[in-house]
Structures are given as C-alpha cells and as structure tokens.
mmCIF file of C-alpha atoms and ligand atoms in Angstrom:
data_model
loop_
_atom_site.group_PDB
_atom_site.id
_atom_site.type_symbol
_atom_site.label_atom_id
_atom_site.label_comp_id
_atom_site.label_asym_id
_atom_site.label_seq_id
_atom_site.Cartn_x
_atom_site.Cartn_y
_atom_site.Cartn_z
ATOM 1 C CA MET A 1415 -23.372 19.176 -8.522
ATOM 2 C CA PRO A 1416 -22.668 18.327 -4.861
ATOM 3 C CA ASP A 1417 -19.095 17.779 -3.872
ATOM 4 C CA PRO A 1418 -18.891 14.211 -2.448
ATOM 5 C CA ARG A 1419 -16.449 15.364 0.164
ATOM 6 C CA ALA A 1420 -19.141 17.616 1.594
ATOM 7 C CA LEU A 1421 -21.661 14.732 1.867
ATOM 8 C CA GLY A 1422 -22.745 13.862 5.335
ATOM 9 C CA ALA A 1423 -23.604 10.419 6.566
ATOM 10 C CA ALA A 1424 -27.071 11.489 7.735
ATOM 11 C CA GLN A 1425 -28.913 10.079 4.788
ATOM 12 C CA LEU A 1426 -30.088 6.937 3.150
ATOM 13 C CA TRP A 1427 -28.106 6.012 0.042
ATOM 14 C CA ILE A 1428 -30.310 4.664 -2.738
ATOM 15 C CA GLY A 1429 -28.555 3.797 -5.945
ATOM 16 C CA THR A 1430 -28.557 1.640 -8.961
ATOM 17 C CA SER A 1431 -25.958 0.175 -11.301
ATOM 18 C CA TRP A 1432 -27.259 -0.359 -14.825
ATOM 19 C CA LYS A 1433 -24.483 -2.948 -15.400
ATOM 20 C CA MET A 1434 -23.894 -3.502 -19.138
ATOM 21 C CA ASN A 1435 -27.229 -2.094 -20.205
ATOM 22 C CA LYS A 1436 -28.566 1.012 -21.931
ATOM 23 C CA GLY A 1437 -27.322 3.007 -24.862
ATOM 24 C CA LEU A 1438 -27.205 6.795 -25.064
ATOM 25 C CA ALA A 1439 -30.869 7.399 -25.847
ATOM 26 C CA GLU A 1440 -32.177 5.192 -23.071
ATOM 27 C CA SER A 1441 -29.688 6.618 -20.570
ATOM 28 C CA ARG A 1442 -30.724 10.137 -21.527
ATOM 29 C CA ARG A 1443 -34.428 9.388 -21.142
ATOM 30 C CA TYR A 1444 -33.851 7.824 -17.726
ATOM 31 C CA ALA A 1445 -31.689 10.700 -16.502
ATOM 32 C CA ARG A 1446 -34.204 13.284 -17.738
ATOM 33 C CA GLY A 1447 -37.084 11.548 -16.026
ATOM 34 C CA LEU A 1448 -35.037 11.277 -12.834
ATOM 35 C CA ALA A 1449 -34.032 14.921 -12.955
ATOM 36 C CA ASP A 1450 -37.700 15.933 -13.352
ATOM 37 C CA TYR A 1451 -38.642 13.719 -10.404
ATOM 38 C CA VAL A 1452 -35.987 15.082 -7.980
ATOM 39 C CA GLU A 1453 -36.872 18.624 -8.998
ATOM 40 C CA ALA A 1454 -40.481 18.008 -8.084
ATOM 41 C CA ASN A 1455 -39.608 15.939 -5.010
ATOM 42 C CA PRO A 1456 -36.648 17.358 -3.078
ATOM 43 C CA MET A 1457 -34.620 14.491 -1.709
ATOM 44 C CA THR A 1458 -34.423 15.260 1.971
ATOM 45 C CA GLY A 1459 -32.617 12.551 3.856
ATOM 46 C CA VAL A 1460 -32.031 10.453 0.736
ATOM 47 C CA GLN A 1461 -28.963 10.466 -1.458
ATOM 48 C CA PRO A 1462 -29.726 9.050 -4.950
ATOM 49 C CA PHE A 1463 -26.977 7.770 -7.225
ATOM 50 C CA ILE A 1464 -26.882 6.040 -10.577
ATOM 51 C CA ILE A 1465 -24.083 4.121 -12.200
ATOM 52 C CA PRO A 1466 -24.329 3.921 -16.038
ATOM 53 C CA SER A 1467 -21.892 2.341 -18.474
ATOM 54 C CA PHE A 1468 -18.733 4.396 -19.189
ATOM 55 C CA THR A 1469 -20.133 5.217 -22.667
ATOM 56 C CA ALA A 1470 -23.229 6.915 -21.181
ATOM 57 C CA LEU A 1471 -21.472 8.595 -18.224
ATOM 58 C CA ALA A 1472 -20.982 12.112 -19.647
ATOM 59 C CA THR A 1473 -24.374 12.079 -21.341
ATOM 60 C CA THR A 1474 -26.113 10.998 -18.109
ATOM 61 C CA ARG A 1475 -24.242 13.653 -16.064
ATOM 62 C CA HIS A 1476 -25.131 16.305 -18.634
ATOM 63 C CA GLU A 1477 -28.798 15.319 -18.763
ATOM 64 C CA LEU A 1478 -29.135 15.435 -14.997
ATOM 65 C CA GLY A 1479 -27.570 18.875 -14.987
ATOM 66 C CA ASP A 1480 -24.670 20.344 -12.981
ATOM 67 C CA GLU A 1481 -26.827 21.259 -10.031
ATOM 68 C CA SER A 1482 -28.470 17.888 -9.644
ATOM 69 C CA PRO A 1483 -28.463 16.247 -6.216
ATOM 70 C CA VAL A 1484 -28.180 12.896 -7.998
ATOM 71 C CA LEU A 1485 -24.632 11.469 -7.938
ATOM 72 C CA VAL A 1486 -23.282 9.620 -10.902
ATOM 73 C CA GLY A 1487 -20.721 6.898 -10.761
ATOM 74 C CA VAL A 1488 -18.732 4.295 -12.742
ATOM 75 C CA GLN A 1489 -18.843 0.523 -12.313
ATOM 76 C CA ASN A 1490 -15.063 0.132 -12.197
ATOM 77 C CA ALA A 1491 -11.942 2.229 -12.677
ATOM 78 C CA HIS A 1492 -8.183 1.678 -12.814
ATOM 79 C CA TRP A 1493 -5.984 2.937 -9.963
ATOM 80 C CA GLU A 1494 -3.291 4.512 -12.142
ATOM 81 C CA ASP A 1495 -4.114 7.952 -13.594
ATOM 82 C CA HIS A 1496 -2.861 7.127 -17.073
ATOM 83 C CA GLY A 1497 -0.554 4.834 -18.972
ATOM 84 C CA ALA A 1498 -0.246 1.666 -21.033
ATOM 85 C CA TRP A 1499 -3.346 -0.068 -19.660
ATOM 86 C CA THR A 1500 -5.252 -0.926 -22.832
ATOM 87 C CA GLY A 1501 -8.998 -1.051 -22.403
ATOM 88 C CA GLU A 1502 -9.014 0.485 -18.933
ATOM 89 C CA VAL A 1503 -10.487 3.765 -17.678
ATOM 90 C CA SER A 1504 -8.771 5.533 -14.801
ATOM 91 C CA VAL A 1505 -10.415 7.182 -11.792
ATOM 92 C CA ALA A 1506 -8.992 10.463 -13.079
ATOM 93 C CA GLN A 1507 -10.653 9.949 -16.496
ATOM 94 C CA ALA A 1508 -13.903 8.970 -14.877
ATOM 95 C CA LYS A 1509 -13.847 12.125 -12.764
ATOM 96 C CA ASP A 1510 -13.110 14.220 -15.829
ATOM 97 C CA ALA A 1511 -16.198 12.734 -17.474
ATOM 98 C CA GLY A 1512 -18.382 13.646 -14.467
ATOM 99 C CA ALA A 1513 -18.190 10.656 -12.100
ATOM 100 C CA GLN A 1514 -18.421 11.353 -8.416
ATOM 101 C CA LEU A 1515 -18.493 7.748 -7.217
ATOM 102 C CA VAL A 1516 -16.579 4.520 -8.118
ATOM 103 C CA GLU A 1517 -18.097 1.088 -7.655
ATOM 104 C CA ILE A 1518 -15.274 -1.327 -6.644
ATOM 105 C CA GLY A 1519 -15.164 -5.028 -6.269
ATOM 106 C CA HIS A 1520 -18.567 -6.053 -7.444
ATOM 107 C CA SER A 1521 -18.775 -9.899 -7.331
ATOM 108 C CA GLU A 1522 -19.198 -10.033 -11.147
ATOM 109 C CA ARG A 1523 -15.861 -8.254 -11.467
ATOM 110 C CA ARG A 1524 -14.218 -10.482 -8.863
ATOM 111 C CA GLU A 1525 -15.626 -13.608 -10.628
ATOM 112 C CA HIS A 1526 -15.126 -12.744 -14.310
ATOM 113 C CA PHE A 1527 -12.439 -10.040 -14.482
ATOM 114 C CA GLY A 1528 -9.859 -11.029 -11.913
ATOM 115 C CA GLU A 1529 -10.595 -8.395 -9.304
ATOM 116 C CA THR A 1530 -8.743 -9.234 -6.126
ATOM 117 C CA VAL A 1531 -8.647 -7.847 -2.620
ATOM 118 C CA GLU A 1532 -5.411 -6.134 -3.527
ATOM 119 C CA THR A 1533 -6.881 -4.414 -6.638
ATOM 120 C CA THR A 1534 -9.868 -3.289 -4.568
ATOM 121 C CA ARG A 1535 -7.450 -1.725 -2.121
ATOM 122 C CA LEU A 1536 -5.623 0.132 -4.887
ATOM 123 C CA LYS A 1537 -8.925 1.311 -6.363
ATOM 124 C CA VAL A 1538 -10.301 2.531 -3.061
ATOM 125 C CA ALA A 1539 -7.150 4.537 -2.487
ATOM 126 C CA ALA A 1540 -7.255 6.048 -6.003
ATOM 127 C CA ALA A 1541 -10.897 7.020 -5.639
ATOM 128 C CA LEU A 1542 -10.177 8.756 -2.335
ATOM 129 C CA GLU A 1543 -7.140 10.476 -3.668
ATOM 130 C CA HIS A 1544 -9.261 12.037 -6.470
ATOM 131 C CA GLY A 1545 -12.119 12.950 -4.145
ATOM 132 C CA LEU A 1546 -14.575 10.388 -5.445
ATOM 133 C CA VAL A 1547 -16.657 8.186 -3.194
ATOM 134 C CA PRO A 1548 -15.514 4.530 -3.310
ATOM 135 C CA LEU A 1549 -18.453 2.137 -3.142
ATOM 136 C CA LEU A 1550 -16.812 -1.073 -2.011
ATOM 137 C CA CYS A 1551 -18.830 -4.189 -2.721
ATOM 138 C CA ILE A 1552 -18.283 -7.276 -0.594
ATOM 139 C CA GLY A 1553 -20.218 -10.562 -0.262
ATOM 140 C CA GLU A 1554 -19.763 -14.252 0.140
ATOM 141 C CA SER A 1555 -20.822 -17.206 -2.066
ATOM 142 C CA ALA A 1556 -23.542 -19.703 -1.198
ATOM 143 C CA GLU A 1557 -20.826 -22.252 -0.419
ATOM 144 C CA THR A 1558 -19.145 -19.925 2.074
ATOM 145 C CA LYS A 1559 -22.509 -19.201 3.640
ATOM 146 C CA ARG A 1560 -23.239 -22.901 4.003
ATOM 147 C CA ALA A 1561 -19.894 -23.428 5.679
ATOM 148 C CA GLY A 1562 -20.853 -20.801 8.262
ATOM 149 C CA GLU A 1563 -17.967 -18.603 7.179
ATOM 150 C CA SER A 1564 -19.914 -15.574 5.961
ATOM 151 C CA SER A 1565 -18.901 -13.095 8.651
ATOM 152 C CA ARG A 1566 -15.204 -13.912 8.575
ATOM 153 C CA PHE A 1567 -15.240 -13.740 4.774
ATOM 154 C CA ILE A 1568 -16.896 -10.369 4.351
ATOM 155 C CA LEU A 1569 -14.922 -8.791 7.168
ATOM 156 C CA ASP A 1570 -11.728 -9.998 5.510
ATOM 157 C CA GLN A 1571 -12.782 -8.595 2.155
ATOM 158 C CA ALA A 1572 -13.572 -5.250 3.784
ATOM 159 C CA ALA A 1573 -10.404 -5.127 5.849
ATOM 160 C CA GLY A 1574 -8.273 -6.074 2.853
ATOM 161 C CA ALA A 1575 -9.547 -3.018 0.944
ATOM 162 C CA LEU A 1576 -9.832 -0.551 3.819
ATOM 163 C CA ASP A 1577 -7.137 -1.293 6.421
ATOM 164 C CA GLY A 1578 -4.656 1.522 6.651
ATOM 165 C CA LEU A 1579 -7.079 4.255 5.771
ATOM 166 C CA THR A 1580 -7.265 7.160 8.158
ATOM 167 C CA ASP A 1581 -10.532 7.863 9.946
ATOM 168 C CA GLU A 1582 -11.089 10.822 7.640
ATOM 169 C CA GLN A 1583 -10.650 8.582 4.551
ATOM 170 C CA LEU A 1584 -12.821 5.801 5.900
ATOM 171 C CA GLY A 1585 -15.483 8.501 6.493
ATOM 172 C CA ARG A 1586 -15.665 8.924 2.729
ATOM 173 C CA VAL A 1587 -16.251 5.274 1.903
ATOM 174 C CA LEU A 1588 -19.486 3.410 1.210
ATOM 175 C CA ILE A 1589 -19.719 -0.328 1.765
ATOM 176 C CA ALA A 1590 -22.333 -2.466 0.013
ATOM 177 C CA TYR A 1591 -22.944 -5.932 1.338
ATOM 178 C CA GLU A 1592 -24.080 -7.961 -1.613
ATOM 179 C CA PRO A 1593 -24.138 -11.723 -0.955
ATOM 180 C CA ILE A 1594 -23.408 -13.470 -4.282
ATOM 181 C CA TRP A 1595 -26.307 -15.919 -3.731
ATOM 182 C CA ALA A 1596 -28.733 -12.973 -3.618
ATOM 183 C CA ILE A 1597 -27.667 -11.167 -6.827
ATOM 184 C CA GLY A 1598 -29.107 -11.306 -10.257
ATOM 185 C CA GLU A 1599 -31.347 -13.671 -12.232
ATOM 186 C CA ASN A 1600 -30.159 -16.705 -10.251
ATOM 187 C CA GLY A 1601 -30.228 -15.035 -6.934
ATOM 188 C CA ARG A 1602 -32.836 -15.124 -4.256
ATOM 189 C CA PRO A 1603 -33.470 -12.159 -1.948
ATOM 190 C CA ALA A 1604 -31.812 -12.388 1.406
ATOM 191 C CA THR A 1605 -34.338 -12.439 4.241
ATOM 192 C CA VAL A 1606 -34.261 -9.831 6.934
ATOM 193 C CA GLU A 1607 -33.291 -12.591 9.391
ATOM 194 C CA GLU A 1608 -30.312 -13.657 7.278
ATOM 195 C CA LEU A 1609 -29.066 -10.077 7.092
ATOM 196 C CA ARG A 1610 -29.096 -9.300 10.808
ATOM 197 C CA GLN A 1611 -25.732 -10.984 11.611
ATOM 198 C CA PRO A 1612 -23.671 -9.632 8.645
ATOM 199 C CA PHE A 1613 -24.939 -6.104 9.310
ATOM 200 C CA ALA A 1614 -24.282 -6.492 13.066
ATOM 201 C CA ASP A 1615 -20.707 -7.432 12.156
ATOM 202 C CA LEU A 1616 -20.283 -4.688 9.622
ATOM 203 C CA GLY A 1617 -21.978 -2.220 11.988
ATOM 204 C CA ARG A 1618 -19.543 -3.094 14.786
ATOM 205 C CA GLU A 1619 -16.539 -2.459 12.543
ATOM 206 C CA TYR A 1620 -17.717 0.272 10.230
ATOM 207 C CA GLY A 1621 -21.022 1.694 11.447
ATOM 208 C CA GLY A 1622 -20.820 5.437 11.970
ATOM 209 C CA ARG A 1623 -17.206 5.404 10.674
ATOM 210 C CA THR A 1624 -18.128 5.289 6.985
ATOM 211 C CA LEU A 1625 -20.559 7.199 4.737
ATOM 212 C CA GLY A 1626 -22.926 4.298 4.839
ATOM 213 C CA LEU A 1627 -23.569 0.518 4.833
ATOM 214 C CA LEU A 1628 -25.803 -0.547 1.949
ATOM 215 C CA TYR A 1629 -27.444 -3.812 1.151
ATOM 216 C CA GLY A 1630 -27.708 -5.149 -2.421
ATOM 217 C CA GLY A 1631 -29.076 -8.300 -4.052
ATOM 218 C CA SER A 1632 -32.598 -8.693 -5.481
ATOM 219 C CA VAL A 1633 -33.839 -5.491 -3.869
ATOM 220 C CA ASN A 1634 -37.225 -4.539 -5.200
ATOM 221 C CA PRO A 1635 -40.101 -2.166 -4.277
ATOM 222 C CA ASP A 1636 -41.723 -4.856 -2.188
ATOM 223 C CA ASN A 1637 -38.803 -5.759 0.074
ATOM 224 C CA ALA A 1638 -37.019 -2.398 0.168
ATOM 225 C CA GLU A 1639 -38.835 -1.034 3.213
ATOM 226 C CA ASP A 1640 -38.079 -4.116 5.342
ATOM 227 C CA LEU A 1641 -34.489 -4.167 4.248
ATOM 228 C CA LEU A 1642 -33.971 -0.546 5.237
ATOM 229 C CA GLY A 1643 -35.386 -1.372 8.621
ATOM 230 C CA ILE A 1644 -32.497 -3.716 9.471
ATOM 231 C CA GLU A 1645 -30.140 -2.277 12.076
ATOM 232 C CA HIS A 1646 -27.044 -0.656 10.571
ATOM 233 C CA VAL A 1647 -28.458 -0.625 7.003
ATOM 234 C CA THR A 1648 -28.303 2.877 5.667
ATOM 235 C CA GLY A 1649 -28.978 2.360 1.974
ATOM 236 C CA LEU A 1650 -29.787 0.035 -0.899
ATOM 237 C CA PHE A 1651 -27.897 -0.823 -3.994
ATOM 238 C CA ILE A 1652 -30.256 -1.974 -6.715
ATOM 239 C CA GLY A 1653 -29.833 -3.785 -10.047
ATOM 240 C CA ARG A 1654 -32.724 -5.142 -12.063
ATOM 241 C CA ALA A 1655 -35.621 -3.517 -10.132
ATOM 242 C CA ALA A 1656 -34.299 -0.039 -10.850
ATOM 243 C CA TRP A 1657 -33.265 -0.478 -14.535
ATOM 244 C CA GLN A 1658 -36.608 0.998 -15.449
ATOM 245 C CA LEU A 1659 -37.151 4.437 -13.978
ATOM 246 C CA PRO A 1660 -40.550 3.743 -12.323
ATOM 247 C CA GLY A 1661 -38.984 0.907 -10.275
ATOM 248 C CA TYR A 1662 -36.224 3.162 -9.032
ATOM 249 C CA LEU A 1663 -38.660 6.024 -8.282
ATOM 250 C CA ARG A 1664 -40.845 3.701 -6.178
ATOM 251 C CA ILE A 1665 -37.861 2.762 -4.042
ATOM 252 C CA LEU A 1666 -36.712 6.396 -3.785
ATOM 253 C CA GLU A 1667 -40.137 7.359 -2.673
ATOM 254 C CA MET A 1668 -40.366 4.663 -0.119
ATOM 255 C CA ALA A 1669 -36.902 5.545 1.270
ATOM 256 C CA ALA A 1670 -37.785 9.255 1.558
ATOM 257 C CA ALA A 1671 -40.838 8.270 3.672
ATOM 258 C CA HIS A 1672 -38.781 5.863 5.868
ATOM 259 C CA PRO A 1673 -38.151 6.978 9.451
ATOM 260 C CA LYS A 1674 -34.422 6.374 8.890
ATOM 261 C CA ALA A 1675 -34.377 9.102 6.188
ATOM 262 C CA SER A 1676 -34.483 11.645 8.915
ATOM 263 C CA ALA A 1677 -32.790 9.697 11.670
ATOM 264 C CA VAL A 1678 -29.763 8.052 10.021
ATOM 265 C CA THR A 1679 -26.448 8.901 11.581
ATOM 266 C CA GLY A 1680 -24.374 6.309 9.789
HETATM 267 P P1 PGA B 2052 -29.895 -7.226 -8.532
HETATM 268 O O1 PGA B 2052 -28.340 -6.779 -8.680
HETATM 269 O O2 PGA B 2052 -30.602 -6.192 -7.790
HETATM 270 O O3 PGA B 2052 -30.391 -7.337 -9.978
HETATM 271 O O4 PGA B 2052 -29.898 -8.580 -7.827
HETATM 272 C C1 PGA B 2052 -27.733 -6.312 -7.527
HETATM 273 C C2 PGA B 2052 -26.254 -6.037 -7.793
HETATM 274 O O5 PGA B 2052 -25.612 -6.799 -8.560
HETATM 275 O O6 PGA B 2052 -25.679 -5.070 -7.266
#
C-alpha cells in the first residue's frame, strides 16, 4: 500500500465516508469491486480513498489488498495513543488496523459529539505524528452564511486546527470544505458560484501548501465535474452518492478524465 508520506499533491483526491453504514459483508463486496475496478483502470492523477466504520476497517483494507492504490481511513480517532478513554479508538490503533488517513472535525462530530477546534488541533497533530494523512473538515452553518460570516468562520476553523504546523507538516494535510447547509438529506448542493469565494479564501491561505483542498456536500455524478472545475478545488469528499459502488466509480471515472487530473499542482 502507498505510504501517505510519499504522496504528492499532483492529483485529484476523490473519497467517500460511509458514515455509520455497512456491515462486514457489504464492506467486503464494495472493496472487492473497487479493487477490481482500479486494477482494470489505473488511477493516474486521481487518489481514491474510502472511509468505512471502525468495525470494517481491517476487512476493507484486507479486501483491497496491500498493494492497492486506494487509501483507507477512519472517521475519527483519539489523539492519545492509549489509556483510559472508554469507547475511543486512537490514531495508533487505527494505523495498526490499516488506516492511512484520519477524518477530523466533520460537522456531525462537531454538532453531536462535542468536537471542538481544540480537539481537531490535537487530532491533526496525532495523525501527523503517526504518519497518517489528516483530512480536516471545516464548514459553516446556514445561519453563519446568511450573516455573511462564512469566510471568517472557515478560516478560523482551519487556523485553529493547523496554526503552528511546519510547512512540511502542512504539506501532509488535506482540507475538506463542507458547508453544513450542503450536507446530507437536508442539505442542498452548493452552487459553483457560492463556492468561488470560500475556495478563493482557502486557496490564498492553503493552496499549494497542503496535499489538497476538497469540496464536500451533496456531491453526485451530475455535479462532480463542475465542482472540480472550481479554482483551487483539488478533490471531492462524497457521502450518499458514493455509498453504492457504481456511484463512486462514476465520479472516479469522471475525475480521471478531468483536465485537472493531469494538471493539479495543489
Ligand atoms: P453527502 O455527505 O455527500 O451525503 O451530502 C457529505 C459529507 O458529509 O461529507
């Protein structure tokens, strides 16, 4: 499996979190189908990643195979390596079970599980220390957007988690901008117009300095191409539309054919 530390920025990151879905059999089927697909369709210029539940992590990794170009991640991890933290899984444990990437600060975790800017900072640091790619999720609420505060809010979330990192460390971080109003069943896809300013802001601060700047929130095969065309967007983070393998493969295929797949420099 590829060493995340050796990954370059010159690719489009196309990934999915399965959230709290899929048991072992379904995870295995998905991973096998994906393994077959990437074997038949070498992923030049595209870096696929999938983020199953903890319970399916090792199975998914195993089914993809050790040499797979597909990275596997976890949806959360604790910053301490071990200890009296009942119910938590550490970055070290996730790595041991095959994770190469750690999703951090998804809005569902911030809203329902008390994730704070400070805990995202600790988790980013732990992921980097163990050589895993932190995928930091940021995004504002509909209310913050209405108040015209989106840019300040997302830049504060990013800075709170990333300030103090060296250039080398920042170069191993992915950022996903996922406006809360665009995510999930009650979300509506952000328009290309709405995304220009946030990505201009993120691009100014982090473009070319990180592994990539992803967009997430109601991504689907119909809007993926336009979203990838936005300046500074170098990847997509997908929920529902990629929970079934054919949906994910359609977006991977589209990304591989996208001009940015060969031209991205971060
Ligand atoms: P969605 O989820 O694609 O189903 O809107 C995105 C996310 O939560 O990352």
